Coordinates of C-alpha atoms in Angstrom, one line a residue:
Chain A
M22 CA -105.6 -135.6 -238.2
H23 CA -104.7 -134.5 -234.7
V24 CA -104.4 -131.3 -232.8
F25 CA -100.9 -130.4 -231.5
V26 CA -100.5 -127.9 -228.7
V27 CA -97.0 -126.3 -228.4
F28 CA -95.6 -124.3 -225.5
P29 CA -93.0 -121.7 -224.6
S30 CA -91.6 -123.9 -221.9
T31 CA -91.6 -127.4 -220.5
H32 CA -93.3 -126.1 -217.4
E33 CA -96.4 -125.0 -219.4
A34 CA -96.5 -128.4 -221.2
M35 CA -96.4 -130.2 -217.8
R36 CA -99.1 -127.9 -216.5
L37 CA -101.5 -128.7 -219.3
D38 CA -100.6 -132.4 -219.0
H39 CA -101.5 -132.2 -215.3
L40 CA -104.8 -130.5 -216.0
L41 CA -105.8 -132.9 -218.7
T42 CA -104.8 -135.9 -216.6
Q43 CA -106.9 -134.5 -213.7
A44 CA -109.9 -134.0 -216.0
G45 CA -109.5 -137.5 -217.5
I46 CA -108.9 -136.1 -221.0
E47 CA -107.0 -138.5 -223.3
H48 CA -103.8 -137.0 -224.6
D49 CA -100.2 -137.8 -225.4
L50 CA -97.0 -135.9 -224.7
I51 CA -94.7 -136.2 -227.8
P52 CA -91.6 -134.4 -229.2
V53 CA -92.7 -131.3 -231.2
P54 CA -93.2 -132.3 -234.8
R55 CA -90.7 -130.7 -237.2
A56 CA -93.4 -129.0 -239.1
L57 CA -94.2 -126.8 -236.1
S58 CA -91.8 -124.3 -234.9
A59 CA -92.1 -124.1 -231.1
S60 CA -90.0 -123.0 -228.2
C61 CA -90.3 -126.0 -226.0
G62 CA -89.5 -129.5 -227.2
V63 CA -92.6 -131.2 -225.9
A64 CA -96.0 -131.0 -227.5
V65 CA -99.5 -132.3 -226.4
R66 CA -101.3 -134.3 -229.0
L67 CA -105.1 -134.5 -228.9
K68 CA -108.0 -135.8 -230.9
P69 CA -109.4 -132.8 -232.8
E70 CA -112.8 -133.1 -231.2
L71 CA -111.2 -132.3 -227.8
E72 CA -109.7 -129.0 -228.9
E73 CA -112.4 -126.6 -227.6
R74 CA -112.5 -128.3 -224.2
V75 CA -108.8 -128.3 -223.9
R76 CA -108.5 -124.6 -225.0
A77 CA -111.0 -123.7 -222.2
L78 CA -109.1 -125.8 -219.7
A79 CA -105.8 -124.2 -220.7
E80 CA -107.2 -120.7 -220.5
G81 CA -108.8 -121.4 -217.1
G82 CA -105.6 -122.9 -215.7
G83 CA -103.4 -120.0 -216.9
V84 CA -101.4 -122.2 -219.2
R85 CA -99.3 -120.3 -221.7
T86 CA -99.3 -122.0 -225.1
E87 CA -97.7 -121.1 -228.5
G88 CA -100.8 -122.3 -230.3
F89 CA -103.0 -125.2 -231.3
H90 CA -102.2 -126.7 -234.7
R91 CA -103.9 -129.3 -236.9
L92 CA -101.7 -131.7 -238.6
G93 CA -101.7 -135.3 -239.7
S94 CA -101.4 -137.8 -236.8
E95 CA -97.6 -138.2 -237.4
G96 CA -97.2 -134.4 -237.3
R97 CA -96.8 -133.9 -241.0
Chain B
M3 CA -85.5 -140.6 -205.4
V4 CA -84.6 -144.2 -206.2
R5 CA -87.8 -144.6 -208.3
C6 CA -86.9 -141.4 -210.0
L7 CA -83.5 -142.5 -211.1
R8 CA -84.8 -145.9 -212.3
E9 CA -88.0 -144.6 -214.0
A10 CA -87.4 -141.0 -214.8
G11 CA -83.7 -140.9 -215.8
G12 CA -84.1 -138.5 -218.7
N13 CA -83.2 -134.9 -218.8
P14 CA -86.4 -132.9 -217.9
G15 CA -87.9 -131.1 -220.9
R16 CA -84.9 -131.7 -223.2
S17 CA -86.5 -134.5 -225.1
G18 CA -89.9 -136.0 -225.8
H19 CA -89.1 -139.5 -224.7
R20 CA -90.8 -141.2 -221.8
L21 CA -88.0 -140.8 -219.3
S22 CA -87.5 -137.2 -220.1
I23 CA -91.2 -136.5 -219.6
E24 CA -91.3 -138.4 -216.4
A25 CA -88.4 -136.2 -215.1
A26 CA -90.2 -133.1 -216.2
R27 CA -93.3 -134.2 -214.3
V28 CA -91.2 -134.7 -211.2
V29 CA -89.9 -131.1 -211.4
F30 CA -93.4 -129.8 -212.1
D31 CA -94.9 -131.6 -209.1
A32 CA -92.1 -130.3 -206.8
R33 CA -92.7 -126.7 -208.2
E34 CA -96.4 -127.0 -207.6
A35 CA -95.9 -128.3 -204.1
V36 CA -93.6 -125.5 -203.1
A37 CA -95.9 -122.9 -204.7
R38 CA -98.8 -124.2 -202.6
L39 CA -96.8 -124.3 -199.4
I40 CA -95.6 -120.6 -199.7
G41 CA -98.8 -119.2 -201.2
A42 CA -97.2 -118.4 -204.6
P43 CA -100.1 -117.5 -206.9
D44 CA -98.4 -119.3 -209.8
S45 CA -95.8 -122.1 -209.7
R46 CA -93.9 -120.8 -212.7
Q47 CA -92.7 -118.0 -210.3
V48 CA -90.8 -120.7 -208.3
V49 CA -87.3 -121.3 -209.6
F50 CA -85.1 -124.1 -208.3
T51 CA -81.5 -123.7 -207.2
G52 CA -78.9 -125.9 -205.5
N53 CA -79.6 -124.3 -202.0
A54 CA -80.7 -121.2 -200.3
T55 CA -77.3 -119.5 -200.7
E56 CA -77.5 -119.8 -204.5
A57 CA -81.1 -118.4 -204.4
L58 CA -80.0 -115.5 -202.2
N59 CA -77.1 -114.7 -204.5
L60 CA -79.4 -114.9 -207.5
A61 CA -81.8 -112.5 -205.9
I62 CA -79.2 -110.1 -204.6
A63 CA -77.0 -110.0 -207.7
G64 CA -80.0 -110.0 -209.9
V65 CA -81.4 -106.8 -208.5
L66 CA -78.4 -104.7 -207.3
E67 CA -76.2 -102.6 -209.5
P68 CA -73.4 -100.1 -208.5
G69 CA -75.1 -96.9 -207.3
A70 CA -78.0 -98.8 -205.8
H71 CA -78.6 -99.0 -202.0
V72 CA -79.6 -102.1 -200.0
I73 CA -80.7 -102.5 -196.4
T74 CA -80.1 -105.6 -194.3
T75 CA -80.0 -106.5 -190.6
S76 CA -77.3 -107.5 -188.1
M77 CA -78.9 -110.9 -187.7
E78 CA -78.0 -112.2 -191.2
H79 CA -76.3 -115.4 -192.1
N80 CA -73.1 -115.1 -194.3
S81 CA -75.2 -116.2 -197.3
V82 CA -76.7 -112.6 -197.2
A83 CA -73.8 -110.8 -195.5
R84 CA -71.1 -111.9 -197.8
P85 CA -72.8 -111.2 -201.2
L86 CA -73.8 -107.8 -199.8
R87 CA -70.3 -107.0 -198.5
Y88 CA -68.9 -108.0 -201.9
L89 CA -71.4 -105.7 -203.8
E90 CA -70.5 -102.9 -201.4
S91 CA -66.9 -103.2 -202.7
Q92 CA -68.4 -102.8 -206.2
G93 CA -70.2 -99.6 -205.4
V94 CA -73.5 -100.7 -203.9
G95 CA -74.5 -98.7 -200.8
L96 CA -75.1 -101.0 -197.8
S97 CA -77.0 -100.2 -194.5
V98 CA -77.1 -102.8 -191.7
I99 CA -79.9 -102.3 -189.2
Q100 CA -78.6 -103.2 -185.8
T101 CA -80.9 -105.1 -183.5
G102 CA -80.8 -105.7 -179.8
P103 CA -79.6 -109.0 -178.3
A104 CA -83.0 -110.5 -178.8
G105 CA -82.3 -110.2 -182.6
R106 CA -85.7 -108.7 -183.5
V107 CA -85.6 -106.1 -186.2
D108 CA -87.5 -102.8 -185.8
P109 CA -89.5 -102.3 -189.0
G110 CA -89.4 -98.5 -188.3
A111 CA -85.6 -98.5 -188.4
V112 CA -85.7 -100.3 -191.8
A113 CA -88.1 -97.7 -193.1
R114 CA -86.0 -94.8 -191.8
A115 CA -82.9 -96.2 -193.5
M116 CA -84.6 -96.0 -196.9
R117 CA -83.2 -93.6 -199.4
P118 CA -84.3 -92.6 -202.9
E119 CA -81.8 -95.0 -204.4
T120 CA -82.8 -97.9 -202.1
R121 CA -83.6 -100.9 -204.4
L122 CA -83.7 -103.8 -202.0
V123 CA -84.3 -104.9 -198.3
A124 CA -82.8 -108.3 -197.7
M125 CA -83.4 -110.0 -194.4
T126 CA -83.8 -113.4 -192.8
H127 CA -87.3 -114.7 -191.7
A128 CA -85.8 -116.3 -188.6
S129 CA -82.3 -116.3 -187.2
N130 CA -80.2 -119.4 -187.7
V131 CA -78.5 -118.7 -184.4
I132 CA -81.3 -117.9 -181.9
G133 CA -84.5 -118.6 -183.8
T134 CA -85.9 -115.1 -183.6
V135 CA -88.7 -114.6 -186.1
Q136 CA -88.7 -111.2 -187.9
P137 CA -91.7 -109.0 -188.5
V138 CA -91.6 -109.6 -192.3
E139 CA -95.2 -108.4 -192.8
E140 CA -94.4 -104.9 -191.4
V141 CA -91.1 -104.6 -193.3
A142 CA -92.9 -105.8 -196.5
R143 CA -95.5 -103.0 -196.0
A144 CA -92.7 -100.4 -195.6
C145 CA -91.0 -101.7 -198.8
R146 CA -94.3 -101.6 -200.8
E147 CA -94.9 -98.0 -199.7
R148 CA -91.5 -96.9 -201.0
G149 CA -91.4 -99.1 -204.1
V150 CA -88.4 -101.1 -202.7
L151 CA -88.1 -104.9 -203.4
F152 CA -88.2 -107.2 -200.4
L153 CA -86.1 -110.4 -200.2
V154 CA -86.7 -112.9 -197.4
D155 CA -84.3 -115.7 -196.5
A156 CA -86.7 -118.4 -195.4
A157 CA -84.0 -121.1 -194.8
Q158 CA -85.1 -121.5 -191.2
T159 CA -88.8 -121.1 -191.7
A160 CA -90.0 -122.7 -194.9
G161 CA -91.9 -125.8 -193.8
C162 CA -92.1 -125.1 -190.1
Y163 CA -93.5 -121.6 -189.9
P164 CA -96.4 -120.2 -191.9
I165 CA -95.5 -118.2 -195.0
D166 CA -97.8 -116.6 -197.5
V167 CA -95.7 -114.6 -200.0
A168 CA -98.8 -113.1 -201.7
A169 CA -100.6 -112.1 -198.5
A170 CA -97.4 -110.8 -196.9
G171 CA -96.3 -108.9 -200.0
I172 CA -92.9 -110.6 -200.3
D173 CA -91.2 -110.0 -203.6
L174 CA -88.4 -112.6 -203.4
L175 CA -88.2 -115.6 -201.0
A176 CA -85.2 -117.9 -200.8
F177 CA -85.6 -121.4 -199.4
T178 CA -83.6 -124.5 -198.9
G179 CA -84.8 -128.1 -199.3
H180 CA -82.7 -129.8 -196.7
K181 CA -84.2 -128.3 -193.5
S182 CA -87.9 -128.2 -192.7
L183 CA -89.0 -129.0 -196.2
L184 CA -87.7 -132.5 -195.5
G185 CA -85.9 -132.7 -198.8
P186 CA -82.3 -133.7 -199.6
P187 CA -79.3 -131.4 -199.6
G188 CA -78.6 -129.8 -203.0
T189 CA -82.1 -128.5 -203.4
G190 CA -83.5 -125.1 -202.8
G191 CA -85.0 -122.2 -204.7
L192 CA -86.3 -118.7 -205.1
Y193 CA -89.8 -117.4 -205.4
V194 CA -89.9 -114.4 -207.7
R195 CA -93.1 -112.3 -207.7
E196 CA -94.6 -111.8 -211.1
G197 CA -93.5 -108.5 -212.5
V198 CA -90.1 -108.6 -210.8
T199 CA -87.3 -109.2 -213.3
L200 CA -83.9 -110.5 -212.2
R201 CA -80.6 -110.6 -214.1
P202 CA -79.7 -114.3 -214.3
L203 CA -76.5 -115.5 -212.7
E204 CA -76.1 -118.1 -215.3
R205 CA -77.2 -118.5 -218.9
G206 CA -77.4 -121.7 -220.9
G207 CA -79.6 -124.5 -222.1
T208 CA -83.2 -124.5 -220.9
G209 CA -84.9 -126.9 -223.3
S210 CA -86.8 -124.0 -224.7
R211 CA -86.2 -121.4 -227.5
S212 CA -83.4 -123.8 -228.6
E213 CA -83.1 -122.1 -232.0
L214 CA -82.1 -118.8 -230.3
D215 CA -78.8 -118.0 -228.7
M216 CA -80.4 -115.5 -226.3
Q217 CA -81.6 -116.5 -222.8
P218 CA -85.4 -116.8 -222.6
D219 CA -87.2 -114.0 -220.8
F220 CA -89.8 -116.1 -219.1
L221 CA -89.8 -118.1 -215.8
P222 CA -88.8 -120.5 -214.7
D223 CA -86.5 -121.0 -217.7
Q224 CA -84.8 -117.6 -217.6
L225 CA -83.3 -118.4 -214.2
E226 CA -82.8 -122.2 -214.5
S227 CA -80.1 -123.1 -217.0
G228 CA -78.5 -126.5 -217.3
T229 CA -79.7 -129.9 -216.2
P230 CA -81.6 -129.6 -213.0
N231 CA -81.1 -131.8 -210.0
F232 CA -84.4 -133.6 -210.6
V233 CA -83.5 -136.6 -208.5
G234 CA -83.1 -134.2 -205.6
L235 CA -86.3 -132.4 -206.6
A236 CA -88.1 -135.7 -206.4
G237 CA -87.1 -135.8 -202.8
L238 CA -88.0 -132.2 -202.2
G239 CA -91.4 -132.7 -203.8
A240 CA -92.0 -135.7 -201.5
G241 CA -90.8 -133.8 -198.5
V242 CA -93.0 -130.8 -199.2
G243 CA -95.9 -133.3 -199.7
V244 CA -95.4 -134.6 -196.1
V245 CA -95.3 -131.0 -194.8
L246 CA -98.5 -130.1 -196.7
E247 CA -100.2 -133.3 -195.4
G248 CA -99.2 -132.5 -191.8
G249 CA -100.0 -128.9 -192.1
V250 CA -97.5 -126.1 -191.4
E251 CA -99.7 -124.7 -188.5
A252 CA -99.7 -128.1 -186.8
I253 CA -96.0 -128.7 -187.3
R254 CA -95.4 -125.2 -186.0
G255 CA -97.5 -125.7 -182.9
R256 CA -95.6 -128.9 -182.1
E257 CA -92.2 -127.5 -182.6
E258 CA -93.0 -124.3 -180.7
G259 CA -94.1 -126.4 -177.7
L260 CA -90.9 -128.5 -177.8
A261 CA -88.7 -125.4 -178.3
R262 CA -90.3 -123.7 -175.3
K263 CA -89.7 -126.8 -173.2
L264 CA -86.1 -126.9 -174.4
R265 CA -85.5 -123.2 -173.7
D266 CA -87.2 -123.2 -170.3
G267 CA -85.4 -126.4 -169.3
L268 CA -82.0 -125.0 -170.3
R269 CA -82.6 -121.7 -168.5
A270 CA -83.4 -123.6 -165.3
I271 CA -80.0 -125.2 -165.3
D272 CA -77.5 -123.4 -163.1
G273 CA -74.5 -122.2 -165.2
V274 CA -76.4 -122.2 -168.6
T275 CA -77.0 -119.0 -170.6
V276 CA -79.7 -119.2 -173.2
Y277 CA -79.7 -116.5 -176.0
G278 CA -82.5 -114.9 -177.8
P279 CA -85.8 -113.2 -177.1
D280 CA -87.0 -115.8 -174.6
D281 CA -85.1 -114.2 -171.7
D282 CA -86.8 -112.3 -168.9
R283 CA -86.2 -108.8 -170.3
H284 CA -88.2 -109.4 -173.3
G285 CA -91.0 -111.6 -172.1
R286 CA -92.7 -114.0 -174.5
T287 CA -93.9 -111.7 -177.2
V288 CA -91.4 -112.5 -179.9
P289 CA -92.0 -115.7 -181.9
E290 CA -89.1 -118.1 -182.4
V291 CA -88.5 -121.2 -184.4
G292 CA -86.9 -124.4 -183.0
V293 CA -83.3 -123.1 -183.1
V294 CA -81.9 -122.7 -179.5
S295 CA -78.4 -121.3 -178.7
F296 CA -76.8 -121.6 -175.3
N297 CA -73.5 -121.7 -173.5
L298 CA -72.3 -123.5 -170.4
D299 CA -70.2 -121.5 -167.9
G300 CA -66.5 -122.6 -167.9
V301 CA -66.8 -125.0 -170.9
E302 CA -66.0 -124.1 -174.5
P303 CA -68.9 -124.6 -177.0
S304 CA -66.7 -127.1 -178.9
D305 CA -66.2 -129.2 -175.8
V306 CA -69.9 -129.1 -175.0
G307 CA -70.6 -130.3 -178.6
Y308 CA -68.0 -133.0 -178.4
I309 CA -69.3 -134.4 -175.1
L310 CA -73.0 -134.2 -176.2
D311 CA -72.1 -136.2 -179.3
S312 CA -69.7 -138.8 -177.8
E313 CA -71.4 -139.4 -174.5
Y314 CA -75.1 -138.6 -175.1
G315 CA -75.5 -139.1 -178.8
V316 CA -76.8 -135.6 -179.3
L317 CA -75.6 -134.0 -182.5
C318 CA -75.5 -130.2 -182.6
R319 CA -73.5 -127.4 -184.2
V320 CA -71.1 -125.3 -182.2
G321 CA -69.3 -122.1 -182.9
L322 CA -70.4 -119.2 -185.1
H323 CA -72.9 -120.9 -187.4
C324 CA -71.7 -118.9 -190.5
A325 CA -73.2 -115.8 -188.9
P326 CA -70.6 -113.6 -187.3
W327 CA -72.9 -110.5 -187.5
A328 CA -75.5 -112.3 -185.4
H329 CA -73.0 -113.4 -182.8
R330 CA -71.7 -109.9 -182.5
T331 CA -75.3 -108.8 -182.0
I332 CA -76.1 -111.2 -179.2
G333 CA -72.6 -110.8 -177.6
T334 CA -71.2 -114.2 -178.3
Y335 CA -68.5 -113.2 -180.8
P336 CA -65.9 -114.8 -181.2
R337 CA -66.7 -117.6 -178.7
G338 CA -69.9 -118.7 -180.4
T339 CA -72.6 -120.9 -178.9
V340 CA -73.9 -124.4 -178.8
R341 CA -76.9 -124.6 -181.1
L342 CA -79.7 -127.2 -180.7
S343 CA -82.1 -127.6 -183.6
L344 CA -85.5 -129.1 -183.4
G345 CA -87.2 -130.6 -186.4
F346 CA -90.2 -132.5 -187.8
H347 CA -89.0 -135.7 -186.1
S348 CA -88.0 -134.3 -182.7
T349 CA -89.9 -135.6 -179.7
A350 CA -90.5 -134.6 -176.1
A351 CA -88.2 -137.5 -175.1
D352 CA -85.4 -136.0 -177.2
V353 CA -85.8 -132.7 -175.4
A354 CA -85.8 -134.5 -172.0
H355 CA -82.7 -136.4 -173.0
V356 CA -80.8 -133.2 -174.0
L357 CA -81.9 -131.4 -170.9
G358 CA -80.7 -134.3 -168.8
A359 CA -77.3 -134.4 -170.6
V360 CA -76.8 -130.6 -170.3
G361 CA -77.8 -130.8 -166.6
E362 CA -75.2 -133.5 -165.9
M363 CA -72.5 -131.5 -167.8
A364 CA -73.4 -128.4 -165.9
A365 CA -73.1 -130.2 -162.6
E366 CA -69.8 -131.6 -163.6
A367 CA -68.5 -128.2 -164.7
R368 CA -69.6 -126.8 -161.3
R369 CA -67.7 -129.5 -159.4
G370 CA -64.6 -128.8 -161.6
A371 CA -64.8 -125.1 -160.9
K372 CA -64.9 -125.7 -157.1
R373 CA -61.8 -127.9 -157.2

């Protein structure tokens, strides 16, 4: 199980990637899983226990997301 | 840029693979750097274009419709003058505020030219012919009071003169990468204040909302269709990084000192006319950037340029500098001027070398005139 964050644009994905890297929070950038409908083709994948921290970071950094979703690690 | 082509050769944001993501990071970093430099509150409000001309066209055509009115100045480059003249032929009202030979715009004259249907004021931040810096803060205030959008052409100032779009109240700011931002040609962009909506010049693939055949309505994607020049943007990001590190104020201070030396030195040469606000009539109250125009009595600008290049290794631009309006304003149309440009890498030795060269040419011209 992982949390997948999806975005309206690549810029927003890059912004969250940047914030997470700065904060030293482990994450991956991956193609958006088919099961999720999202505007931008890149998603951020996280361990579920990081979700609250990342939500707060995203909000504080003004990142626009199209949601946090829980799926199997392969995005199914 | 080389590293970028080797290690980030994917299309930014179009795919989730490593190279595509690296390319998207490059674009993001460049956007953040530019936003920081110009005081944009949010980097998504910075859209990239191929140059300042494209950015100016995007802003002008994105705002104006037939029936609207636009105000500009007699110091504009053709990148503003031509799109506006074209739109005038399509039913847009155009007022051109005439300046004196110093090239400084009177903000009161801009305010007085406003009409109920005025939608936009478009003006340069600094003249590309004589370097005069315009009172953009005052004009911005007049625009804000009347609900008119304000577009600034920062081609000559971004990177070498302080700009804070948020503090100044600038709605739209066009910049080029290849001058004082120390980036490569083929890069530029437009800052768009949040809340200002432009009609895109182009529509197409953005890597977002791919299931829809309608253009996204959010920035930067709305105004950035097609594969971006991310290799160029890698260079732009690096260049802006150097500017941020050096500090615009410090860069400005250095260039201002060199420009003053250059102007004073040229004015002291018998037979040389220097244009711009630095002449005795206007004193030293008007700020200028490091763009200096002059003429040598009895020698055509093209000949001066040729001799400077071939005999002294000084490369400059001669003629009308794509700005016929400005040359009419300063009284050098159609002859034009010889224009010397200072930059980040210019030194006091460069200035001394040019002054020596022009001094020798002036002495030669005087001998020729006596014969």
